[in-house]
Each structure stands twice: as structure tokens, then as C-alpha cells.
């Protein structure tokens, strides 16, 4: 039975949480658990970061992917990169008034990805190629931000109180007095536009309460 209904406290290890790209056991079964406490096992690496996995972070740091750097340097670099995309809260910057990346990157099976590539070339030209990243056997991940931009929703899109960030097309922002309906209307417009252009239905990452797209 769901732990929320029985009010039991259940300890779960890392593997039991089933963490993967923007997913977990808690997202798959949102009615079952409420996370009360988290314990992290931190590695003592002599003041160094973990291996730098993201190419953009490695490039800015001037190191190869997989290298380690001083923890303070890694922290400062990540904060700078995230701030440049409006992902570090600043009360004076409406681009940071968001729930972060609003849509997840689509993961397509081989057949769906082949159909998607055909749509891309029909719309953007024979030489056009969409971003593609391995996502397990028989699956490929593409970029939601790229889809949104190529469907015509560029940075800053919108004329109302809810608009796409001027820094990052994945962020739907409140320009000061947006309502839930304003935000949902923008999200629905983006979802419909991307589906019409490329045949892919974007999925929202933030959990909606009492409303849906």
C-alpha cells in the first residue's frame, strides 16, 4: 500500500529510488511517497570535484570531460553557467521567475526518431539535422529547446505576462503578474506548435496541481 496512506516511514537506498534522466521512482508513482529527508554520501577527494561530465562545463573550465577541478572553481563555474540561462533566482530579473526547464528532452525509439528526422528535413531543408544523443538501446534523445526554437518560439516569445525566457527557450517565465492560466496557455501553445511542426508531443517536467496541460 502507498506509504502516504499508511503513514509509514520507509527508507529507500539510491538504487531503490530508480534515478535516471529527469525521472525517479517518486515521479513514476507520485501518489505513493513524500520525501521527508535525504542523506548524501559525499566523496572526500582532497578538495576536488567529481569528474566533470558536461561538455559545456568542461569547455568553460578549460579541462577535458572526466577531469576533476577544485570544488570552489566547479561551484563558481556551474553557478555562472546557470545564471547565464536565467536558472539562478534573481528577484530583479524576470527571466529567473520560472520553474526551471519546463519541458523534458524527448526520448524516441528508432522508428519514431527516423520519422522525426524526416519531418526535420521536410521543414528545415535536406541538410538539417536535429540534436541526437544516445539514450539506451534502440532509443535517442533530442533537444526540447531546439524543437521549441525551430517551431518558431524563440527566446522572449510572447506578449502577455507569461513569456518564454529571453535567455533560455525551455523556461516559461512570469513577467510580474502572470496567472496559472496565463502560464498554461503559453505552455499549450508551445506544445501544439512543436507537435504540428515535428510530430513530437513535449511533456512538462513541473508537476501541476489541480490543473493540467
XYZ file of N, CA and C in Angstrom:
639
model
N 0.835 -1.211 0.000
C 0.000 0.000 0.000
C 0.864 1.254 0.000
N 0.368 2.357 -0.567
C 1.145 3.587 -0.575
C 1.523 4.032 0.829
N 2.784 4.456 0.987
C 3.262 4.883 2.298
C 2.516 6.122 2.786
N 2.030 6.959 1.858
C 1.282 8.149 2.276
C -0.016 7.763 2.969
N -0.618 6.677 2.532
C -1.893 6.267 3.129
C -1.691 5.576 4.470
N -0.614 4.813 4.571
C -0.357 4.091 5.823
C 0.426 4.937 6.817
N 0.982 6.067 6.331
C 1.808 6.964 7.149
C 3.044 6.256 7.705
N 3.518 5.287 6.961
C 4.760 4.626 7.327
C 5.952 5.445 6.828
N 7.049 5.379 7.564
C 8.304 5.952 7.102
C 9.152 4.821 6.530
N 9.488 4.935 5.261
C 10.170 3.847 4.555
C 11.521 4.337 4.043
N 12.639 3.782 4.528
C 13.951 4.176 3.990
C 14.189 3.529 2.632
N 14.684 4.312 1.673
C 14.971 3.808 0.333
C 16.416 4.131 -0.027
N 17.143 3.142 -0.506
C 18.507 3.367 -0.959
C 18.543 3.985 -2.340
N 19.731 4.359 -2.769
C 19.892 5.026 -4.061
C 19.292 4.207 -5.202
N 19.624 2.936 -5.278
C 19.126 2.108 -6.381
C 17.612 1.958 -6.332
N 17.057 1.902 -5.131
C 15.604 1.759 -4.996
C 14.865 3.003 -5.479
N 15.556 4.147 -5.490
C 14.927 5.387 -5.963
C 14.826 5.435 -7.487
N 15.566 4.557 -8.168
C 15.480 4.427 -9.637
C 15.707 5.753 -10.355
N 16.763 6.450 -9.963
C 17.062 7.726 -10.598
C 17.557 7.524 -12.025
N 17.050 8.355 -12.944
C 17.540 8.405 -14.317
C 17.294 9.821 -14.818
N 17.469 10.054 -16.123
C 17.322 11.401 -16.655
C 15.946 11.985 -16.332
N 15.937 13.002 -15.482
C 14.706 13.704 -15.091
C 13.585 12.741 -14.676
N 13.977 11.687 -14.023
C 12.982 10.687 -13.640
C 13.417 9.986 -12.361
N 12.464 9.402 -11.668
C 12.752 8.654 -10.446
C 11.516 7.840 -10.066
N 11.676 7.029 -9.058
C 10.544 6.264 -8.526
C 9.441 7.206 -8.051
N 9.829 8.346 -7.526
C 8.853 9.286 -6.973
C 8.043 9.966 -8.076
N 8.665 10.172 -9.220
C 7.941 10.758 -10.340
C 7.038 9.726 -11.005
N 7.495 8.475 -11.038
C 6.699 7.416 -11.657
C 5.455 7.088 -10.840
N 5.542 7.269 -9.528
C 4.428 6.925 -8.633
C 4.215 8.079 -7.651
N 3.749 9.237 -8.156
C 3.722 10.452 -7.341
C 2.770 10.417 -6.154
N 1.809 9.503 -6.161
C 0.845 9.452 -5.064
C 1.318 8.592 -3.896
N 2.472 7.967 -4.052
C 2.869 6.981 -3.048
C 3.735 7.548 -1.919
N 4.664 8.446 -2.259
C 5.639 8.883 -1.260
C 5.688 10.400 -1.129
N 6.084 10.846 0.059
C 6.518 12.216 0.300
C 7.934 12.110 0.853
N 8.888 12.790 0.217
C 10.278 12.723 0.672
C 10.434 13.612 1.903
N 10.831 13.017 3.001
C 10.968 13.730 4.271
C 12.411 14.106 4.585
N 13.331 13.287 4.140
C 14.729 13.519 4.489
C 15.613 12.867 3.436
N 16.750 13.498 3.172
C 17.701 12.953 2.203
C 19.078 12.888 2.848
N 19.756 11.786 2.652
C 21.129 11.652 3.152
C 22.056 11.444 1.957
N 23.081 12.295 1.863
C 24.044 12.196 0.775
C 25.342 11.576 1.279
N 25.903 10.690 0.490
C 27.225 10.135 0.771
C 28.227 10.916 -0.075
N 28.998 11.785 0.565
C 29.925 12.655 -0.149
C 31.317 12.036 -0.193
N 31.968 12.196 -1.317
C 33.308 11.652 -1.506
C 34.350 12.670 -1.062
N 35.301 12.255 -0.267
C 36.423 13.116 0.106
C 37.504 12.949 -0.949
N 37.560 13.900 -1.870
C 38.507 13.803 -2.986
C 39.601 14.851 -2.872
N 39.944 15.209 -1.648
C 41.029 16.165 -1.451
C 40.721 17.549 -1.975
N 39.462 17.972 -1.846
C 39.090 19.309 -2.303
C 38.778 19.400 -3.779
N 38.731 18.250 -4.466
C 38.436 18.256 -5.895
C 36.981 17.877 -6.154
N 36.479 18.304 -7.288
C 35.119 17.961 -7.699
C 35.066 16.512 -8.153
N 33.849 16.044 -8.410
C 33.700 14.787 -9.118
C 34.119 14.989 -10.563
N 34.207 13.931 -11.347
C 34.550 14.075 -12.765
C 33.574 15.016 -13.471
N 34.099 15.973 -14.213
C 33.265 16.935 -14.943
C 32.688 16.225 -16.166
N 31.374 16.020 -16.170
C 30.740 15.215 -17.213
C 30.196 16.044 -18.373
N 29.764 17.280 -18.116
C 29.093 18.058 -19.150
C 30.111 18.800 -20.004
N 29.963 18.668 -21.318
C 30.934 19.239 -22.249
C 31.040 20.755 -22.099
N 29.904 21.434 -21.932
C 29.929 22.891 -21.808
C 30.689 23.317 -20.562
N 30.450 22.631 -19.446
C 31.160 22.955 -18.209
C 32.650 22.704 -18.372
N 33.006 21.584 -18.980
C 34.416 21.269 -19.203
C 35.078 22.321 -20.090
N 34.361 22.759 -21.129
C 34.919 23.761 -22.037
C 35.205 25.065 -21.311
N 34.258 25.529 -20.501
C 34.451 26.782 -19.771
C 35.583 26.658 -18.755
N 35.692 25.491 -18.135
C 36.764 25.257 -17.166
C 38.112 25.059 -17.840
N 38.112 24.764 -19.130
C 39.350 24.521 -19.839
C 39.960 23.168 -19.543
N 39.094 22.173 -19.279
C 39.570 20.821 -18.983
C 38.874 19.837 -19.911
N 39.353 18.615 -19.911
C 38.719 17.561 -20.700
C 37.583 16.939 -19.899
N 36.500 16.504 -20.564
C 35.438 15.793 -19.836
C 36.018 14.615 -19.062
N 35.603 14.510 -17.807
C 36.127 13.456 -16.947
C 37.197 13.930 -15.990
N 37.770 15.115 -16.264
C 38.769 15.677 -15.347
C 38.106 16.194 -14.081
N 38.907 16.397 -13.045
C 38.444 16.994 -11.794
C 39.084 18.364 -11.625
N 38.371 19.251 -10.943
C 38.879 20.599 -10.673
C 38.604 20.928 -9.210
N 39.209 21.989 -8.666
C 38.891 22.374 -7.288
C 37.388 22.602 -7.110
N 36.866 22.160 -5.974
C 35.424 22.261 -5.727
C 34.906 23.683 -5.883
N 35.619 24.658 -5.316
C 35.163 26.050 -5.379
C 35.086 26.527 -6.828
N 36.048 26.125 -7.636
C 36.051 26.511 -9.048
C 34.867 25.891 -9.784
N 34.610 24.615 -9.501
C 33.468 23.945 -10.133
C 32.164 24.636 -9.751
N 32.005 24.952 -8.477
C 30.780 25.600 -7.998
C 30.580 26.946 -8.681
N 31.612 27.766 -8.707
C 31.508 29.098 -9.308
C 31.166 29.004 -10.793
N 31.762 28.042 -11.469
C 31.528 27.895 -12.907
C 30.103 27.444 -13.194
N 29.623 26.472 -12.435
C 28.256 25.984 -12.640
C 27.244 27.092 -12.356
N 27.448 27.844 -11.270
C 26.536 28.947 -10.958
C 26.548 29.998 -12.064
N 27.716 30.297 -12.597
C 27.817 31.287 -13.669
C 27.088 30.809 -14.920
N 27.282 29.545 -15.277
C 26.609 28.997 -16.455
C 25.097 28.987 -16.271
N 24.638 28.566 -15.106
C 23.198 28.505 -14.855
C 22.591 29.906 -14.808
N 23.320 30.857 -14.214
C 22.817 32.235 -14.164
C 22.685 32.808 -15.570
N 23.601 32.437 -16.454
C 23.544 32.915 -17.831
C 22.315 32.426 -18.578
N 21.695 31.361 -18.062
C 20.466 30.828 -18.661
C 19.229 31.192 -17.842
N 19.412 32.090 -16.856
C 18.274 32.505 -16.038
C 17.831 31.459 -15.047
N 18.725 30.567 -14.642
C 18.355 29.462 -13.764
C 18.877 29.628 -12.336
N 19.276 30.845 -11.986
C 19.640 31.168 -10.602
C 18.776 32.353 -10.197
N 17.987 32.205 -9.150
C 16.985 33.213 -8.802
C 17.597 34.581 -8.537
N 17.044 35.585 -9.208
C 17.398 36.984 -9.005
C 16.085 37.760 -9.000
N 15.673 38.306 -7.850
C 14.379 38.995 -7.766
C 14.211 40.125 -8.776
N 15.325 40.679 -9.265
C 15.249 41.792 -10.209
C 15.180 41.327 -11.663
N 15.349 40.040 -11.900
C 15.399 39.516 -13.266
C 14.230 38.563 -13.492
N 13.254 39.000 -14.277
C 12.068 38.173 -14.510
C 12.388 36.889 -15.276
N 13.518 36.829 -15.950
C 13.896 35.582 -16.612
C 14.130 34.458 -15.613
N 14.352 34.809 -14.356
C 14.572 33.775 -13.333
C 13.288 33.414 -12.596
N 12.195 34.065 -12.944
C 10.908 33.764 -12.306
C 10.254 32.604 -13.060
N 10.744 31.424 -12.815
C 10.246 30.260 -13.544
C 10.380 29.021 -12.673
N 9.922 27.898 -13.206
C 10.090 26.607 -12.528
C 11.251 25.838 -13.139
N 12.190 26.572 -13.750
C 13.309 25.914 -14.416
C 12.892 25.424 -15.790
N 13.564 24.415 -16.276
C 13.216 23.851 -17.586
C 11.805 23.267 -17.519
N 10.916 23.766 -18.370
C 9.510 23.383 -18.269
C 9.208 22.070 -18.982
N 10.012 21.737 -19.990
C 9.766 20.510 -20.756
C 10.987 19.596 -20.713
N 10.748 18.298 -20.703
C 11.845 17.333 -20.739
C 12.273 17.080 -22.184
N 13.521 16.676 -22.347
C 14.009 16.318 -23.679
C 13.368 15.003 -24.121
N 12.724 14.981 -25.286
C 12.052 13.754 -25.735
C 13.038 12.618 -25.992
N 12.663 11.421 -25.594
C 13.423 10.212 -25.898
C 12.580 9.363 -26.845
N 13.133 9.088 -28.024
C 12.385 8.429 -29.092
C 12.985 7.067 -29.411
N 12.124 6.102 -29.754
C 12.658 4.826 -30.229
C 13.132 5.018 -31.674
N 13.780 4.004 -32.221
C 14.408 4.149 -33.536
C 13.407 4.529 -34.624
N 12.234 3.921 -34.600
C 11.225 4.215 -35.620
C 10.735 5.654 -35.506
N 10.458 6.082 -34.277
C 9.973 7.448 -34.066
C 11.052 8.466 -34.420
N 12.313 8.149 -34.119
C 13.387 9.097 -34.429
C 13.593 9.215 -35.936
N 13.456 8.110 -36.660
C 13.579 8.158 -38.119
C 12.481 9.037 -38.724
N 11.257 8.897 -38.214
C 10.151 9.728 -38.695
C 10.395 11.193 -38.352
N 10.954 11.432 -37.183
C 11.267 12.794 -36.751
C 12.314 13.419 -37.670
N 13.365 12.683 -38.005
C 14.406 13.212 -38.895
C 13.819 13.590 -40.248
N 12.872 12.802 -40.720
C 12.219 13.117 -41.989
C 11.453 14.429 -41.883
N 10.739 14.618 -40.779
C 9.985 15.867 -40.571
C 10.933 17.060 -40.504
N 12.061 16.882 -39.834
C 13.043 17.963 -39.712
C 13.529 18.396 -41.090
N 13.865 17.445 -41.949
C 14.387 17.776 -43.273
C 13.314 18.368 -44.173
N 12.084 17.909 -44.008
C 10.988 18.488 -44.782
C 10.765 19.943 -44.391
N 10.925 20.243 -43.126
C 10.638 21.593 -42.639
C 11.827 22.541 -42.779
N 13.031 22.017 -42.535
C 14.202 22.888 -42.431
C 15.213 22.713 -43.556
N 14.999 21.754 -44.438
C 15.932 21.533 -45.541
C 16.629 20.191 -45.436
N 17.091 19.695 -46.576
C 17.663 18.348 -46.643
C 18.911 18.176 -45.792
N 19.632 19.262 -45.527
C 20.867 19.157 -44.744
C 20.632 19.348 -43.244
N 19.406 19.618 -42.861
C 19.123 19.893 -41.443
C 19.245 18.622 -40.609
N 19.837 18.760 -39.442
C 19.972 17.645 -38.505
C 19.580 18.121 -37.111
N 18.730 17.368 -36.459
C 18.345 17.688 -35.083
C 19.382 17.134 -34.116
N 19.509 17.727 -32.938
C 20.403 17.165 -31.921
C 20.003 15.730 -31.597
N 20.987 14.874 -31.429
C 20.714 13.460 -31.142
C 21.750 12.930 -30.163
N 21.268 12.298 -29.095
C 22.146 11.768 -28.057
C 21.701 10.348 -27.710
N 22.642 9.429 -27.535
C 22.272 8.062 -27.163
C 21.463 8.044 -25.866
N 20.410 7.235 -25.828
C 19.553 7.154 -24.636
C 19.189 5.707 -24.330
N 20.166 4.834 -24.462
C 19.908 3.426 -24.212
C 19.646 2.684 -25.504
N 19.675 1.362 -25.468
C 19.482 0.555 -26.676
C 18.191 0.896 -27.415
N 18.336 1.225 -28.693
C 17.163 1.478 -29.520
C 16.471 2.798 -29.263
N 17.120 3.708 -28.540
C 16.488 4.988 -28.219
C 17.471 6.148 -28.403
N 16.921 7.290 -28.785
C 17.710 8.505 -28.989
C 16.998 9.675 -28.321
N 17.787 10.512 -27.669
C 17.239 11.715 -27.033
C 17.520 12.915 -27.923
N 16.526 13.791 -28.068
C 16.735 15.035 -28.789
C 16.442 16.205 -27.861
N 16.651 17.411 -28.356
C 16.598 18.605 -27.513
C 15.244 19.303 -27.577
N 14.594 19.435 -26.428
C 13.326 20.169 -26.372
C 13.541 21.640 -26.704
N 14.647 22.215 -26.235
C 14.929 23.625 -26.519
C 15.068 23.852 -28.024
N 15.745 22.940 -28.701
C 15.908 23.040 -30.158
C 14.552 22.944 -30.849
N 13.729 22.006 -30.429
C 12.403 21.838 -31.023
C 11.569 23.106 -30.880
N 11.588 23.671 -29.683
C 10.798 24.874 -29.413
C 11.258 26.022 -30.302
N 12.570 26.211 -30.377
C 13.123 27.299 -31.186
C 12.796 27.110 -32.666
N 12.998 25.904 -33.183
C 12.777 25.655 -34.607
C 11.296 25.642 -34.975
N 10.429 25.492 -33.983
C 8.989 25.575 -34.242
C 8.509 27.023 -34.245
N 9.423 27.955 -33.987
C 9.078 29.372 -34.068
C 8.927 30.087 -32.747
N 9.188 29.385 -31.651
C 9.056 30.000 -30.327
C 10.447 30.392 -29.830
N 10.896 31.546 -30.245
C 12.252 31.977 -29.928
C 12.317 32.593 -28.531
N 13.523 32.863 -28.076
C 13.714 33.468 -26.758
C 12.937 34.779 -26.668
N 12.206 34.953 -25.574
C 11.410 36.156 -25.376
C 10.026 36.085 -25.992
N 9.661 34.948 -26.597
C 8.362 34.826 -27.270
C 7.216 35.084 -26.298
N 6.215 35.787 -26.792
C 5.013 36.065 -26.007
C 4.813 37.550 -25.825
N 3.565 37.942 -25.628
C 3.257 39.358 -25.435
C 2.518 39.614 -24.131
N 2.163 38.556 -23.426
C 1.425 38.696 -22.178
C 2.328 38.594 -20.968
N 1.745 38.396 -19.800
C 2.526 38.328 -18.563
C 3.311 37.028 -18.399
N 3.003 36.014 -19.195
C 3.792 34.778 -19.214
C 4.485 34.692 -20.572
N 5.814 34.563 -20.553
C 6.579 34.539 -21.801
C 7.736 33.557 -21.688
N 8.271 33.185 -22.842
C 9.494 32.389 -22.847
C 10.645 33.285 -22.403
N 11.538 32.741 -21.619
C 12.698 33.487 -21.137
C 13.496 34.065 -22.300
N 14.099 35.227 -22.089
C 14.978 35.803 -23.110
C 16.349 35.137 -23.102
N 16.584 34.266 -22.120
C 17.886 33.604 -22.002
C 17.845 32.126 -22.379
N 16.666 31.496 -22.310
C 16.608 30.036 -22.460
C 15.198 29.636 -22.897
N 15.077 29.007 -24.056
C 13.743 28.703 -24.586
C 12.984 27.660 -23.774
N 13.655 26.928 -22.898
C 12.956 25.918 -22.097
C 12.248 26.504 -20.883
N 12.537 27.744 -20.543
C 11.952 28.337 -19.339
C 10.745 29.195 -19.701
N 9.602 28.893 -19.092
C 8.409 29.726 -19.223
C 8.356 30.610 -17.989
N 8.336 31.912 -18.196
C 8.549 32.836 -17.083
C 7.345 33.714 -16.781
N 7.311 34.174 -15.554
C 6.309 35.125 -15.073
C 6.938 36.510 -15.126
N 6.376 37.384 -15.957
C 6.957 38.718 -16.096
C 6.481 39.673 -15.014
N 5.754 39.164 -14.022
C 5.378 40.008 -12.900
C 4.014 39.714 -12.331
N 3.020 39.483 -13.182
C 1.668 39.257 -12.667
C 0.943 38.156 -13.442
N 1.679 37.174 -13.922
C 1.066 36.073 -14.675
C 0.266 35.169 -13.753
N -0.858 34.688 -14.254
C -1.674 33.724 -13.520
C -1.329 32.309 -13.984
N -1.860 31.335 -13.272
C -1.678 29.946 -13.692
C -2.201 29.746 -15.107
N -3.353 30.314 -15.411
C -3.938 30.145 -16.734
C -3.071 30.795 -17.809
N -2.447 31.927 -17.495
C -1.533 32.558 -18.453
C -0.384 31.611 -18.800
N 0.188 31.007 -17.774
C 1.315 30.102 -17.982
C 0.889 28.857 -18.751
N -0.262 28.293 -18.379
C -0.749 27.096 -19.064
C -1.073 27.387 -20.524
N -1.612 28.563 -20.800
C -1.940 28.925 -22.181
C -0.672 28.977 -23.031
N 0.393 29.545 -22.474
C 1.661 29.596 -23.194
C 2.217 28.191 -23.402
N 2.170 27.374 -22.348
C 2.677 26.004 -22.452
C 1.910 25.217 -23.512
N 0.597 25.364 -23.525
C -0.221 24.644 -24.517
C 0.101 25.106 -25.931
N 0.335 26.402 -26.087
C 0.678 26.932 -27.410
C 1.994 26.332 -27.902
N 2.967 26.242 -27.006
C 4.263 25.666 -27.368
C 4.118 24.188 -27.714
N 3.399 23.443 -26.882
C 3.207 22.008 -27.127
C 2.532 21.785 -28.479
N 1.483 22.548 -28.754
C 0.756 22.390 -30.019
C 1.638 22.754 -31.209
N 2.420 23.820 -31.065
C 3.277 24.253 -32.166
C 4.377 23.263 -32.488
N 4.989 22.707 -31.458
C 6.046 21.713 -31.671
C 5.467 20.443 -32.292
N 4.297 20.040 -31.833
C 3.671 18.830 -32.393
C 3.310 19.036 -33.856
N 2.789 20.202 -34.182
C 2.432 20.480 -35.575
C 3.671 20.488 -36.463
N 4.765 21.041 -35.941
C 5.980 21.164 -36.742
C 6.730 19.848 -36.893
N 6.816 19.073 -35.817
C 7.709 17.915 -35.819
C 7.064 16.597 -35.402
N 5.782 16.620 -35.044
C 5.110 15.381 -34.665
C 5.500 14.846 -33.307
N 6.101 15.681 -32.476
C 6.522 15.275 -31.135
C 5.714 16.046 -30.103
N 5.209 15.357 -29.097
C 4.461 16.000 -28.021
C 5.377 16.191 -26.819
N 5.665 17.432 -26.502
C 6.515 17.728 -25.348
C 5.782 17.399 -24.058
N 6.539 16.980 -23.055
C 5.991 16.637 -21.743
C 6.534 17.619 -20.717
N 5.636 18.180 -19.914
C 6.074 19.134 -18.895
C 6.784 18.415 -17.760
N 7.821 19.057 -17.242
C 8.544 18.485 -16.107
C 7.943 18.895 -14.764
N 7.602 20.181 -14.542
C 6.984 20.533 -13.259
C 5.663 19.790 -13.062
N 5.413 19.361 -11.857
C 4.158 18.689 -11.529
C 3.067 19.738 -11.371
N 1.959 19.572 -12.072
C 0.843 20.505 -11.932
C -0.114 19.988 -10.863
N -0.682 20.909 -10.109
C -1.591 20.558 -9.018
C -2.954 21.183 -9.303
N -3.951 20.346 -9.527
C -5.305 20.837 -9.759
C -5.564 21.328 -11.162
N -4.541 21.295 -12.025
C -4.689 21.714 -13.420
C -3.871 20.756 -14.281
N -4.042 20.843 -15.585
C -3.243 20.019 -16.489
C -3.117 20.724 -17.822
N -2.121 20.307 -18.593
C -1.963 20.865 -19.929
C -2.975 20.265 -20.896
